[in-house]
GROMACS .gro file of C-alpha atoms in nm:
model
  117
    1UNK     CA    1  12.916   2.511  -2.357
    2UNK     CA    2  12.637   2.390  -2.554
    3UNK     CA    3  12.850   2.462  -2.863
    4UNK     CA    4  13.126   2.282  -2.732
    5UNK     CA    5  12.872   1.988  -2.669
    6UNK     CA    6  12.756   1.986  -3.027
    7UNK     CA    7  13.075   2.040  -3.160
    8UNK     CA    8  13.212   1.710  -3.031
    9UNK     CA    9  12.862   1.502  -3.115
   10UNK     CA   10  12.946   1.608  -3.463
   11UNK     CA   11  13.243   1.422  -3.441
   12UNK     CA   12  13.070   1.151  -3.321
   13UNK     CA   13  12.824   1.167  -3.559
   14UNK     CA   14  13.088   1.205  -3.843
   15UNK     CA   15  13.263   0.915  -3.764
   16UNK     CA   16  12.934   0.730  -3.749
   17UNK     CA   17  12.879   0.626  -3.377
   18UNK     CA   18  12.705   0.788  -3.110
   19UNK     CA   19  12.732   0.793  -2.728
   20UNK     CA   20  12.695   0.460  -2.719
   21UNK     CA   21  12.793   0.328  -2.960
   22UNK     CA   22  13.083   0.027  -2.883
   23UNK     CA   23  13.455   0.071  -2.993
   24UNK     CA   24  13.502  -0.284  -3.039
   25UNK     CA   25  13.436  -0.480  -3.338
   26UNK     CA   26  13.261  -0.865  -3.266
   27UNK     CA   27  13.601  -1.018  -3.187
   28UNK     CA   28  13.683  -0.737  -2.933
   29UNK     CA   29  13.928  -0.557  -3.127
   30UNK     CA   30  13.908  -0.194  -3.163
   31UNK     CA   31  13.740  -0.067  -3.477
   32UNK     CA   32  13.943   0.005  -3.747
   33UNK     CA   33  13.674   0.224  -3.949
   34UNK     CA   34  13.681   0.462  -3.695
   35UNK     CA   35  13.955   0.702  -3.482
   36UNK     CA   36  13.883   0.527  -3.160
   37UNK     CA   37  14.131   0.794  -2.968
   38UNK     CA   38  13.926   1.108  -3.104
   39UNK     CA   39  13.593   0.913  -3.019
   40UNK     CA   40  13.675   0.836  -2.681
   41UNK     CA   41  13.821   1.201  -2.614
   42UNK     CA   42  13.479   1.352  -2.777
   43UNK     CA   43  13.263   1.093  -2.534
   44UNK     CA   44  13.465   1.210  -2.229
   45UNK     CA   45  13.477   1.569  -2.309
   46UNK     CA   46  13.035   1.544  -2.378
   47UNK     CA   47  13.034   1.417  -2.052
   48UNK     CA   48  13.240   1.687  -1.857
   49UNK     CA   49  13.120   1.956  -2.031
   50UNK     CA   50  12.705   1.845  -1.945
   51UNK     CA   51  12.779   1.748  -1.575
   52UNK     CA   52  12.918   2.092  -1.516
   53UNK     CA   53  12.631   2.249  -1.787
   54UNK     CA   54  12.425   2.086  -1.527
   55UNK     CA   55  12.567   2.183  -1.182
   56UNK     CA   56  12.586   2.542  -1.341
   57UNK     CA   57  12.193   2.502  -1.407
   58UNK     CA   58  12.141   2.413  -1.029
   59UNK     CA   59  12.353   2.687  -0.898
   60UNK     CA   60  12.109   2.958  -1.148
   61UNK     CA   61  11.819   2.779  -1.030
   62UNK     CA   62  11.938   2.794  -0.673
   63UNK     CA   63  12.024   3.207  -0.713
   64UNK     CA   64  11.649   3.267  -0.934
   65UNK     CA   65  11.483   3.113  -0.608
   66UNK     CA   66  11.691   3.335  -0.387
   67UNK     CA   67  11.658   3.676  -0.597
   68UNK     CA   68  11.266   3.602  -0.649
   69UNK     CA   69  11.256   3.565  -0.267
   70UNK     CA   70  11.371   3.835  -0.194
   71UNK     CA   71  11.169   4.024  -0.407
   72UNK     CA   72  10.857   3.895  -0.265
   73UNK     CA   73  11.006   3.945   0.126
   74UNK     CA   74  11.070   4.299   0.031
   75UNK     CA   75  10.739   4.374  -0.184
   76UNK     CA   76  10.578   4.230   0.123
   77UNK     CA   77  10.762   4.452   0.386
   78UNK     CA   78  10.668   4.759   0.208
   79UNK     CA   79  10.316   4.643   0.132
   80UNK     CA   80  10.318   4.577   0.522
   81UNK     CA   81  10.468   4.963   0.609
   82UNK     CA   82  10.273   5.114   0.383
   83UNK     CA   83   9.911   4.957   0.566
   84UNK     CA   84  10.086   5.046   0.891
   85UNK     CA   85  10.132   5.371   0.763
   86UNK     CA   86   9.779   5.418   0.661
   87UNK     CA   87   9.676   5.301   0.991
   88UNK     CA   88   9.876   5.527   1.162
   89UNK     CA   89   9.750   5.799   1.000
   90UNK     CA   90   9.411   6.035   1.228
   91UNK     CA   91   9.132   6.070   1.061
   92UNK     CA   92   8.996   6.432   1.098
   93UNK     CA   93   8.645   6.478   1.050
   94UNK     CA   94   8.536   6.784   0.854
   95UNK     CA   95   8.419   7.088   1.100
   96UNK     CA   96   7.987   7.080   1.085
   97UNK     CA   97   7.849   7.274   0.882
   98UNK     CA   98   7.496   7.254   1.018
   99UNK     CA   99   7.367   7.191   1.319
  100UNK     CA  100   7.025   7.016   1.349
  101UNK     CA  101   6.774   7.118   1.604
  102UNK     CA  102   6.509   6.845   1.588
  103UNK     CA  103   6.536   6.540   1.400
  104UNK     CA  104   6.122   6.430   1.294
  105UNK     CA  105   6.077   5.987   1.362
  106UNK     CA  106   6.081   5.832   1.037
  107UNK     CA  107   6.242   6.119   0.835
  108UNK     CA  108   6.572   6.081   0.615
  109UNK     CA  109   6.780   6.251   0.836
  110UNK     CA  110   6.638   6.000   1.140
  111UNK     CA  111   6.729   5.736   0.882
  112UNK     CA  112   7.069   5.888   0.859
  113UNK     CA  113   7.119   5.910   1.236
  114UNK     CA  114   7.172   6.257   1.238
  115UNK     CA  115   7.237   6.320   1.587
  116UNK     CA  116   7.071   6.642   1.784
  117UNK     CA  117   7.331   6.898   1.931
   0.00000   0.00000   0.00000
């Protein structure tokens, strides 16, 4: 498309006017130095072609919102299962492997709240 569209402003430009460029010489007669009929077909066909390059944009726009959506729902489902899962999960404490008889005020292992059995 944006070929097409640069195609036909090099026949604009080739015949010297641009997109706005009038048709009509100062007494309101069509210009003679250039092909009005291939002029006026370029202008129309610029203008068809970028109002559905445009509409196309939206519609790409419209689907990049959509995908990156839902991306993010499902990165944030499984983020979500996966903390569920981790919460779900028992927590087994290792067997002791020492039990304590006395535990001395003030010592490390007081410090520690290491528990008497």
């Amino acid at each position: 498309m944006e070929e097409q569209i640069k195609a036909y402003y090099d026949v604009l430009g080739d015949q010297g006017v641009g997109m706005e460029g009038p048709l009509v010489d100062a007494e309101g007669f069509p210009r003679a130095d250039v092909n009005v009929y291939q002029i006026r077909t370029a202008k129309h066909s610029i203008s068809c072609i970028q109002n559905y390059h445009k509409a196309i944009m939206v519609e790409i726009e419209m689907a990049l919102h959509r995908l990156h959506a839902r991306e993010k729902a499902k990165r944030d489902q499984d983020q979500a299962e996966s903390q569920a899962e981790s919460m779900e999960q028992e927590v087994t404490l290792p067997s002791p492997f020492a039990r304590a008889d006395a535990v001395s005020q003030g010592s490390p292992a007081c410090q520690a709240l290491v528990m008497v059995s």
